[in-house]
Short mmCIF file of C-alpha atoms and ligand atoms in Angstrom, two decimals:
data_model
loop_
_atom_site.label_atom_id
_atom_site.label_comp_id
_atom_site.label_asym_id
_atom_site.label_seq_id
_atom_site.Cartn_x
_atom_site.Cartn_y
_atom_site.Cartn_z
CA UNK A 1 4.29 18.06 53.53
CA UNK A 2 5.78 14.76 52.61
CA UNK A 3 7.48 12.81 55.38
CA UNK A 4 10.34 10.73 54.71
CA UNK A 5 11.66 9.51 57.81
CA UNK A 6 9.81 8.75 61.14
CA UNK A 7 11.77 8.18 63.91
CA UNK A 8 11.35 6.91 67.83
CA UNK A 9 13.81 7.70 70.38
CA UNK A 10 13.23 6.00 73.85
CA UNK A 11 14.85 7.80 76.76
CA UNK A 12 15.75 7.08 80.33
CA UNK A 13 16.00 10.43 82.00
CA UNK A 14 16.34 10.30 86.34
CA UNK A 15 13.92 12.26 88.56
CA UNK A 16 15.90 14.60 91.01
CA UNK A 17 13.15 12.99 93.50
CA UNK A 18 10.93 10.46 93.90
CA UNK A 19 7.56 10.86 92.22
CA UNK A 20 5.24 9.13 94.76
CA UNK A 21 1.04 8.73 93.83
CA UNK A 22 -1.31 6.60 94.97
CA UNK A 23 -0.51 4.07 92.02
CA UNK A 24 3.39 3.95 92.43
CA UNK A 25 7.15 5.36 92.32
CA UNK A 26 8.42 6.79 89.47
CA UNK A 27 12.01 8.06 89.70
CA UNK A 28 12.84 7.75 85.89
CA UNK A 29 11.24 9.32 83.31
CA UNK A 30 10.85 7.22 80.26
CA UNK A 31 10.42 9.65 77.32
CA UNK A 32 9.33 8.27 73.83
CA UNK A 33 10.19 10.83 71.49
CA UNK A 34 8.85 10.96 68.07
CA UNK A 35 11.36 12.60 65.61
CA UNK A 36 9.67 13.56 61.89
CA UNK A 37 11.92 14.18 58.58
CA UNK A 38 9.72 15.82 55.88
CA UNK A 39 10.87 17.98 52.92
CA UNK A 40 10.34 21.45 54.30
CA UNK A 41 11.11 20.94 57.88
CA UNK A 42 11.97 18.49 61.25
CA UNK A 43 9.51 17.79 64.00
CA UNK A 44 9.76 16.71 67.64
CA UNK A 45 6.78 15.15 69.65
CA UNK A 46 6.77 13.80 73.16
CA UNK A 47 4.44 10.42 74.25
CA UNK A 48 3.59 11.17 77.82
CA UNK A 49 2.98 7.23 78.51
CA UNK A 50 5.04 6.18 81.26
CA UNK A 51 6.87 3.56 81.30
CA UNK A 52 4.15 0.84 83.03
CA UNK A 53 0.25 0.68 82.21
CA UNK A 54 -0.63 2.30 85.63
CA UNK A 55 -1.43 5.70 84.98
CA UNK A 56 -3.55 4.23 81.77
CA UNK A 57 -3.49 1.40 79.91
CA UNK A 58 -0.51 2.90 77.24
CA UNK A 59 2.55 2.90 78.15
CA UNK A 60 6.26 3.75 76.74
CA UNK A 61 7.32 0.50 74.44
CA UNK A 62 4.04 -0.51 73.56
CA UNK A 63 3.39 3.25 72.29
CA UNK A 64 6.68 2.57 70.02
CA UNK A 65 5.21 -0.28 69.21
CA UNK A 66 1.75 1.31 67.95
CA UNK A 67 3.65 3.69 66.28
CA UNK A 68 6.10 1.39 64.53
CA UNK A 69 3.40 -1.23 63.07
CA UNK A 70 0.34 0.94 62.13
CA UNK A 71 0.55 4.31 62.45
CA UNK A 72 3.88 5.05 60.71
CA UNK A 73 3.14 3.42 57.66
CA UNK A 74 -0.18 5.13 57.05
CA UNK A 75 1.47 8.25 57.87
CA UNK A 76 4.69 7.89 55.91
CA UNK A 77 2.28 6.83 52.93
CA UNK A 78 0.74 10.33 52.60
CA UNK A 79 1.91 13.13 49.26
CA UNK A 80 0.65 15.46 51.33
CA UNK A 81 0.07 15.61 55.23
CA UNK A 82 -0.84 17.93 57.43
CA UNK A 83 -1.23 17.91 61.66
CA UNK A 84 -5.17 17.99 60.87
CA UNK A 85 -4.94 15.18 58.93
CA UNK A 86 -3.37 12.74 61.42
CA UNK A 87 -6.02 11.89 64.55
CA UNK A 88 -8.91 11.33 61.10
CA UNK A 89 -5.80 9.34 59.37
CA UNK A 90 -5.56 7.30 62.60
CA UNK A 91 -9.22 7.19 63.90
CA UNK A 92 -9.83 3.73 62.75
CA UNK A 93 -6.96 2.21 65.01
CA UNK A 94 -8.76 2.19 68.46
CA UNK A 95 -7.30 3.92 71.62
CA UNK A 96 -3.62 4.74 71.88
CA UNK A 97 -4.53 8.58 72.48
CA UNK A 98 -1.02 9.46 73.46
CA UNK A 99 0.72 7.74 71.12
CA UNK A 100 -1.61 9.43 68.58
CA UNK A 101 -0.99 12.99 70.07
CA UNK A 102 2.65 12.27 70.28
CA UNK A 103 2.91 11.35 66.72
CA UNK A 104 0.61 14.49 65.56
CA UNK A 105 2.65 17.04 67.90
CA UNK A 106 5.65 16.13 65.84
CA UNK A 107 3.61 16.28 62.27
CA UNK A 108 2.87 20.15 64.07
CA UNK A 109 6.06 21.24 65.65
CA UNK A 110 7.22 20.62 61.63
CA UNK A 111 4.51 21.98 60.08
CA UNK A 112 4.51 25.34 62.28
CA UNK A 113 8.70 25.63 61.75
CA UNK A 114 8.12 25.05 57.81
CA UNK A 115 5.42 27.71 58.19
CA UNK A 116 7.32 30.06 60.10
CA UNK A 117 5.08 30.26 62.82
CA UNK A 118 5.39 29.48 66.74
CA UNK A 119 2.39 27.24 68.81
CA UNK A 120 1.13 30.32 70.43
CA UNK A 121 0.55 32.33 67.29
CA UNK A 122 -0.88 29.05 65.98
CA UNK A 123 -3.47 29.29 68.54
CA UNK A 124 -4.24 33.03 68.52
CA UNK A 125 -3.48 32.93 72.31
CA UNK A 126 -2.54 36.67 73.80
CA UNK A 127 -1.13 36.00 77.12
CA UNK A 128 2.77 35.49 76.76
CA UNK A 129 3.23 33.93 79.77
CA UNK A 130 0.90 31.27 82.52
CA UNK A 131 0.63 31.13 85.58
CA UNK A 132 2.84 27.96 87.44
CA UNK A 133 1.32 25.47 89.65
CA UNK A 134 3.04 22.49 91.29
CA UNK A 135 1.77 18.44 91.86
CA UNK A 136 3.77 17.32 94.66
CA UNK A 137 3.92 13.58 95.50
CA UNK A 138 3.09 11.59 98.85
CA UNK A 139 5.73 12.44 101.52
CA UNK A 140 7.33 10.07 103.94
CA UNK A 141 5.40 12.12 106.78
CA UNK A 142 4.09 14.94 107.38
CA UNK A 143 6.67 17.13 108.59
CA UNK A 144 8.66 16.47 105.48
CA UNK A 145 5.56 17.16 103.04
CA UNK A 146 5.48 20.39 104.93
CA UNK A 147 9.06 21.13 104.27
CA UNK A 148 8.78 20.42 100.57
CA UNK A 149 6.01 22.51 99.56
CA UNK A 150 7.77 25.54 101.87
CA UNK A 151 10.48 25.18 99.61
CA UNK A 152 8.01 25.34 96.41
CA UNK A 153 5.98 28.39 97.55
CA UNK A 154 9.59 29.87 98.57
CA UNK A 155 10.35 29.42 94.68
CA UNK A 156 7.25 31.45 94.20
CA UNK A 157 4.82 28.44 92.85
CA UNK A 158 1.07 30.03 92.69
CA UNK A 159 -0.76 26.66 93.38
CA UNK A 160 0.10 23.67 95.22
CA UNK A 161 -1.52 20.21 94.60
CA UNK A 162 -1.11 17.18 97.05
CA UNK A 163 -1.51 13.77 95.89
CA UNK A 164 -3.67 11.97 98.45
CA UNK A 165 -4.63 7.93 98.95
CA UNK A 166 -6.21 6.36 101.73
CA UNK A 167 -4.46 6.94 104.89
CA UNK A 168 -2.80 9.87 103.49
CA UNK A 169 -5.62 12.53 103.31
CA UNK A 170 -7.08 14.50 105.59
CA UNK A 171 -4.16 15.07 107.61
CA UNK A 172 -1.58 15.98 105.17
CA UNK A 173 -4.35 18.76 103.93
CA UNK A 174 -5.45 19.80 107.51
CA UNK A 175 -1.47 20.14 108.21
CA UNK A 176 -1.12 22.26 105.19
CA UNK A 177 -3.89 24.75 106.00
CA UNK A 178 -2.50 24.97 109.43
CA UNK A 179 1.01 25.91 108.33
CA UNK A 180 0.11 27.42 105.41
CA UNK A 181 -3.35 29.18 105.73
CA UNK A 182 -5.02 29.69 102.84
CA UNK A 183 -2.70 29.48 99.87
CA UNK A 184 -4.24 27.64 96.82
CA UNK A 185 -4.42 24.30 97.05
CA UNK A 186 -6.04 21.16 95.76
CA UNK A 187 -5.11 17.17 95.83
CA UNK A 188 -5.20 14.55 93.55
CA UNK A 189 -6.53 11.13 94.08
CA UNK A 190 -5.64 9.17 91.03
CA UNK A 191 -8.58 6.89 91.18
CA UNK A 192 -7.78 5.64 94.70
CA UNK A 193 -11.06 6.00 96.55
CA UNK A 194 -14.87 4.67 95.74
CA UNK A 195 -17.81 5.90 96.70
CA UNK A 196 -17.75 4.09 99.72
CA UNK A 197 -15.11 6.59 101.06
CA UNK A 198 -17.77 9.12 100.64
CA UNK A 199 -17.95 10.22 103.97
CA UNK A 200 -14.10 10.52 104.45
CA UNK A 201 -14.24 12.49 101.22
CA UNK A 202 -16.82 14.65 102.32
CA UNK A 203 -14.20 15.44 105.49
CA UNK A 204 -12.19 16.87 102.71
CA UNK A 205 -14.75 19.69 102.02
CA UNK A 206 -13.67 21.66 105.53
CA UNK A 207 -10.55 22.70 104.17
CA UNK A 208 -12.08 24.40 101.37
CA UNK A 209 -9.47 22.97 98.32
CA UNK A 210 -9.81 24.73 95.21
CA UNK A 211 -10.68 20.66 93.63
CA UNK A 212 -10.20 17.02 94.23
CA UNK A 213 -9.01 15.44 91.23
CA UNK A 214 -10.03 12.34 89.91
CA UNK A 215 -11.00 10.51 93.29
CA UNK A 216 -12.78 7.42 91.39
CA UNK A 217 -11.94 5.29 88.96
CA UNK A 218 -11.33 6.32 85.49
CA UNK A 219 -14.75 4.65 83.85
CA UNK A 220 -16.76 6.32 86.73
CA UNK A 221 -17.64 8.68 85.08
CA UNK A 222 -21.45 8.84 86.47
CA UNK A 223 -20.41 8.44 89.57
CA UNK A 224 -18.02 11.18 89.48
CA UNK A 225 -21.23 12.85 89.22
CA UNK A 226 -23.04 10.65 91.82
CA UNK A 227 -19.98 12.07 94.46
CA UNK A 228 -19.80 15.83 93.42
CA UNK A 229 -23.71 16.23 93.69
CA UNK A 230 -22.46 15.36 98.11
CA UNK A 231 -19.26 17.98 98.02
CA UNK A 232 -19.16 21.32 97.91
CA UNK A 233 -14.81 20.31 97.10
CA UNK A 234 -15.67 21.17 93.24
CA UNK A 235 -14.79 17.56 91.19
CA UNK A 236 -12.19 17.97 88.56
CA UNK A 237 -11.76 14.93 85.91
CA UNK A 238 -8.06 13.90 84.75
CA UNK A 239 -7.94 10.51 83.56
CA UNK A 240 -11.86 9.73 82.80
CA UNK A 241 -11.58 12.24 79.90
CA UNK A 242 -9.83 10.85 76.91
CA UNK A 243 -11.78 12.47 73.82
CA UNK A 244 -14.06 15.39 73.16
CA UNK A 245 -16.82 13.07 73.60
CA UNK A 246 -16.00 11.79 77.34
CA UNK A 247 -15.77 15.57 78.43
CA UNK A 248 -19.23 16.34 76.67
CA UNK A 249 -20.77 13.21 78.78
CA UNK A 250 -19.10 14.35 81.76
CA UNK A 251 -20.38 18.01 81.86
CA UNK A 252 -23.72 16.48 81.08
CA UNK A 253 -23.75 14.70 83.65
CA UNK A 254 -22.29 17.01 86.28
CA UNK A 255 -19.25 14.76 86.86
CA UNK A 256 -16.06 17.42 86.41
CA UNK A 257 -16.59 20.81 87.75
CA UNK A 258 -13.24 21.67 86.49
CA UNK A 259 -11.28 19.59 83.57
CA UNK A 260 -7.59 18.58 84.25
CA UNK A 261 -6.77 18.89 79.85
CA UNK A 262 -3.28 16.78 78.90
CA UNK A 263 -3.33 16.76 75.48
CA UNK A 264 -1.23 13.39 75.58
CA UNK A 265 -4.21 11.90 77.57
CA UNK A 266 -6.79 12.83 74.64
CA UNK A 267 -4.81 12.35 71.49
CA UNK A 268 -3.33 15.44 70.94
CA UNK A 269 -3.44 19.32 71.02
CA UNK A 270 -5.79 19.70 68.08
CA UNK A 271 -8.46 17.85 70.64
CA UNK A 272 -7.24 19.25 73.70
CA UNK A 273 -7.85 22.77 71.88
CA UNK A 274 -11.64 21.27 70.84
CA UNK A 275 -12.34 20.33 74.89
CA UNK A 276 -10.87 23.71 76.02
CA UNK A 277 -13.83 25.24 73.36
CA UNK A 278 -16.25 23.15 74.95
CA UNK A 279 -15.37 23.95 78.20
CA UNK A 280 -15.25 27.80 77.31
CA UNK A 281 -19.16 27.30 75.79
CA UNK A 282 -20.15 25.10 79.04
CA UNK A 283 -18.68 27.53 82.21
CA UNK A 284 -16.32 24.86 83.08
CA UNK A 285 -12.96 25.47 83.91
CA UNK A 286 -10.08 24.02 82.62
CA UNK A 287 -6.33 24.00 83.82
CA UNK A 288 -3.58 22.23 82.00
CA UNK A 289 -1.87 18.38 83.83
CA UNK A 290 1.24 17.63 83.41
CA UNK A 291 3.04 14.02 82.99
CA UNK A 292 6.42 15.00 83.91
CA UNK A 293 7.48 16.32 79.88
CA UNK A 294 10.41 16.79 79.01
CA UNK A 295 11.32 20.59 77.49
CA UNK A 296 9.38 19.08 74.04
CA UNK A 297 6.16 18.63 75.81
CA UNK A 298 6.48 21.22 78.57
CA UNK A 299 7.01 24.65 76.29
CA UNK A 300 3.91 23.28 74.31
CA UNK A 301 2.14 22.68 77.16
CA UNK A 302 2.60 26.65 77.95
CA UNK A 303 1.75 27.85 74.99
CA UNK A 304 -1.62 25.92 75.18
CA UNK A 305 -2.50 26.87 78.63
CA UNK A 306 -2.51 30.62 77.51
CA UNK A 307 -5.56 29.99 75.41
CA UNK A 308 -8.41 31.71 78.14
CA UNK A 309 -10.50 28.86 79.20
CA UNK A 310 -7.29 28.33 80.78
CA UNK A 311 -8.54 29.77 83.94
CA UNK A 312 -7.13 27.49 86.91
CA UNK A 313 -3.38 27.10 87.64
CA UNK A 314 -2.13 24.55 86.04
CA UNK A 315 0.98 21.51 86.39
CA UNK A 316 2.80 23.32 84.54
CA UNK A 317 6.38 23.61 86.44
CA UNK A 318 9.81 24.33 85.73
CA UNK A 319 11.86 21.92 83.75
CA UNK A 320 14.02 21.77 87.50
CA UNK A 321 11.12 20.70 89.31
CA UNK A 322 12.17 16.67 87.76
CA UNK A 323 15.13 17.17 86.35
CA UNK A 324 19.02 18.25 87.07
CA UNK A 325 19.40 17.92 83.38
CA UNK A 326 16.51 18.72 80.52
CA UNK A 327 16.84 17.63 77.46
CA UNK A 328 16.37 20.45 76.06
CA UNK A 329 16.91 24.45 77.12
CA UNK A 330 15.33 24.25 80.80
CA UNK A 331 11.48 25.85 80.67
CA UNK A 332 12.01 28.71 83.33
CA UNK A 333 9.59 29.39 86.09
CA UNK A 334 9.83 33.47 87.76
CA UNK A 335 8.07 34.39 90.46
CA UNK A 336 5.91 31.78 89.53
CA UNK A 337 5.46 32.52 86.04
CA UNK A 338 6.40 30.00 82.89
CA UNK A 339 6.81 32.65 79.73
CA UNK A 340 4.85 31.10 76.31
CA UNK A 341 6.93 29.78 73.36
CA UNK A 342 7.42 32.45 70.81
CA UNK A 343 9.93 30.40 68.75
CA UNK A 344 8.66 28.43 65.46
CA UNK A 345 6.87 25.31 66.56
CA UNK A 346 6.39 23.79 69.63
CA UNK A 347 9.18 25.76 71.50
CA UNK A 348 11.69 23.35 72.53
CA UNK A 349 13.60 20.95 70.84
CA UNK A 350 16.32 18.36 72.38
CA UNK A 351 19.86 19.30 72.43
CA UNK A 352 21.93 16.30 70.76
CA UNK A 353 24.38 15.73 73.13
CA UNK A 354 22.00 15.39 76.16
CA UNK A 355 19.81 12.90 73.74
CA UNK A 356 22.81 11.17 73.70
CA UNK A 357 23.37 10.60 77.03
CA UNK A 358 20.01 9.59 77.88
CA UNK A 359 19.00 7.41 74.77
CA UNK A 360 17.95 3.88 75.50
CA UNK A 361 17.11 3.16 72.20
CA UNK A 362 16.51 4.53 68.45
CA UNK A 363 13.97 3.42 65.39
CA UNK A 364 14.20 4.70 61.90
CA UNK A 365 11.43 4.29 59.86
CA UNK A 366 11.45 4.65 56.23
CA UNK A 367 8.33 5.27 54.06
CA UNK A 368 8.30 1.01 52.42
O1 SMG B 1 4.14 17.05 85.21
O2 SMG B 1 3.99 18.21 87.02
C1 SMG B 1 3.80 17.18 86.38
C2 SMG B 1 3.10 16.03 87.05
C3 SMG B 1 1.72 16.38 87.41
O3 SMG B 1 0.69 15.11 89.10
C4 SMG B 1 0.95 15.19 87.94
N1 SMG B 1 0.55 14.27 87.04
O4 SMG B 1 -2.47 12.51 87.67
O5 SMG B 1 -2.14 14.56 87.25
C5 SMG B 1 -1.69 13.43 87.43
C6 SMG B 1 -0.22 13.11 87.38
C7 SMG B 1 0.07 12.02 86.41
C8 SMG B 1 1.49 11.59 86.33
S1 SMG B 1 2.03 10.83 87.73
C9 SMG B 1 3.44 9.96 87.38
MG1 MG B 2 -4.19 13.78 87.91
#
């Protein structure tokens, strides 16, 4: 297809909560939609940056940005594009993975509604519907973190997953398995410990989580290995895997157990798809993160998780677990199940009147 209009739609939708990790608060969600015109269809994408480098070094306006200068011209420039066509179109421009898969999930969504065709059948998966997991933040104490995730097994949510920093570790887990006995459950460091913290980490392994996610930093990737060879916690990867190639070097080198995929975090679903193959031929797991999407991201997310490397419980929740208000139809969780997609595209696209109430800012771009 031929696009003829690109557009980027910055939102500012509130959290019904807090969002509290070890790197910070978020209680907006910034959404950067990418809108696509071409001749035989529309498009919607979602960049999962947030709004501050502190997850990883993109974040919300300077994806825009990316977008606006280099990759939008190259891509308005094509007679003929396709989703393929855009992370090889873009490969020269270093980094910028979410913008990238942001830009390519909208080149899809219209490419699969010209064609007809929804994301699942796309990807040949045969489940119709994934299991639903839930990340909960850091609590103000104990007592309440024990009160929230009541309320989220109540709601029938198959896995549970912490998020842990020092001083707010062992005894948050220990408290869980005492109120909670063995449900599944795993935490998620977010880079905040080194291998220093080894033996506190180690402490960890008594409570028999189903993973610790990402407890060093994201170039760590050795070490990741260095630590997991000490646990018997299995080490799952999140932010240290950005490409096919960083999740070949880190199941080389023993350093992810399990893979936490976000197809935002490795430039789009095409790759996410290629890591989830390489998992499959390696015995590693995989589940699928979440980065608090909107409906846009979340249905996709679904429909991807359903392919069978899939094998963990993933972040995938219910649009209400953020939001009062989606921008889109709410994603549905039931007794802790999230159905798959089975509409053209990517699933979900924004209703206009809730875009309206939470757009910040818009950018049309025209082909020059
Ligand atoms: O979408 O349910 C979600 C959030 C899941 O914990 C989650 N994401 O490191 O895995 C992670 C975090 C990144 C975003 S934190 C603002
Ligand atoms: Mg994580």
């Amino acid at each position: 297809m031929k696009l003829h209009l690109i557009e980027l739609i910055q939102l500012r939708i509130p959290l019904l909560s807090p969002f509290v990790t070890s790197f910070g608060t978020q209680t907006h969600r910034d959404a950067l939609l990418v809108h696509v015109s071409s001749d035989s269809a529309e498009g919607w994408g979602e960049c999962v940056a947030l709004a501050a480098p502190v997850y990883s070094p993109e974040y919300a306006h300077g994806a825009a940005a990316i977008i606006e200068q280099f990759f939008a011209p190259v891509l308005l420039g094509q007679e003929q594009l396709s989703a393929a066509d855009v992370a090889p179109l873009l490969q020269h421009f270093y980094g910028h993975q979410m913008a990238k898969a942001a830009v390519e999930a909208a080149v899809l969504d219209a490419e699969l509604r010209a064609q007809q065709l929804s994301f699942a059948a796309f990807l040949g998966v045969e489940r119709d519907r994934v299991p639903s997991g839930v990340s909960v933040g850091i609590q103000a104490s104990i007592e309440r973190l024990v009160e929230v995730v009541a309320g989220y097994l109540a709601e029938g949510y198959q896995r549970i997953k912490i998020k842990i920093q020092p001083g707010w570790d062992v005894a948050p887990v220990s408290a869980l398995r005492a109120e909670f006995g063995d449900i599944p459950l795993q935490v998620d460091a977010n880079s905040a410990y080194t291998l220093d913290d080894i033996a506190l980490l180690r402490d960890l392994d008594q409570f028999e989580l189903l993973l610790i996610e990402q407890p060093l930093y994201e170039d760590d990737i050795r070490l990741h290995g260095v630590l997991a060879a000490q646990l018997t916690t299995p080490v799952c990867l999140d932010e240290s895997i950005l490409s096919l190639r960083s999740a070949a070097d880190a199941i080389a080198l023993r350093a992810a157990g399990v893979i936490n995929i976000k197809p935002g975090r490795v430039g789009g679903y095409l790759e996410a798809v290629r890591i989830h193959d390489l998992a499959v031929r390696s015995g590693v797991p995989v589940w699928c993160g979440g980065m608090l999407e909107t409906g846009v991201g979340r249905a996709a997310n679904a429909a991807l998780a359903a392919l069978p490397g899939f094998s963990m419980v993933g972040d995938i929740s219910a649009s209400d677990r953020f939001y009062a208000q989606d921008i889109t139809e709410p994603v549905l969780m039931q007794d802790g199940w999230i159905e798959v997609p089975s509409t053209p595209g990517l699933g979900r696209v924004p209703l206009p009147d809730v875009l309206a109430e939470f757009e910040v800012s818009r950018t049309r771009i025209l082909p020059g």
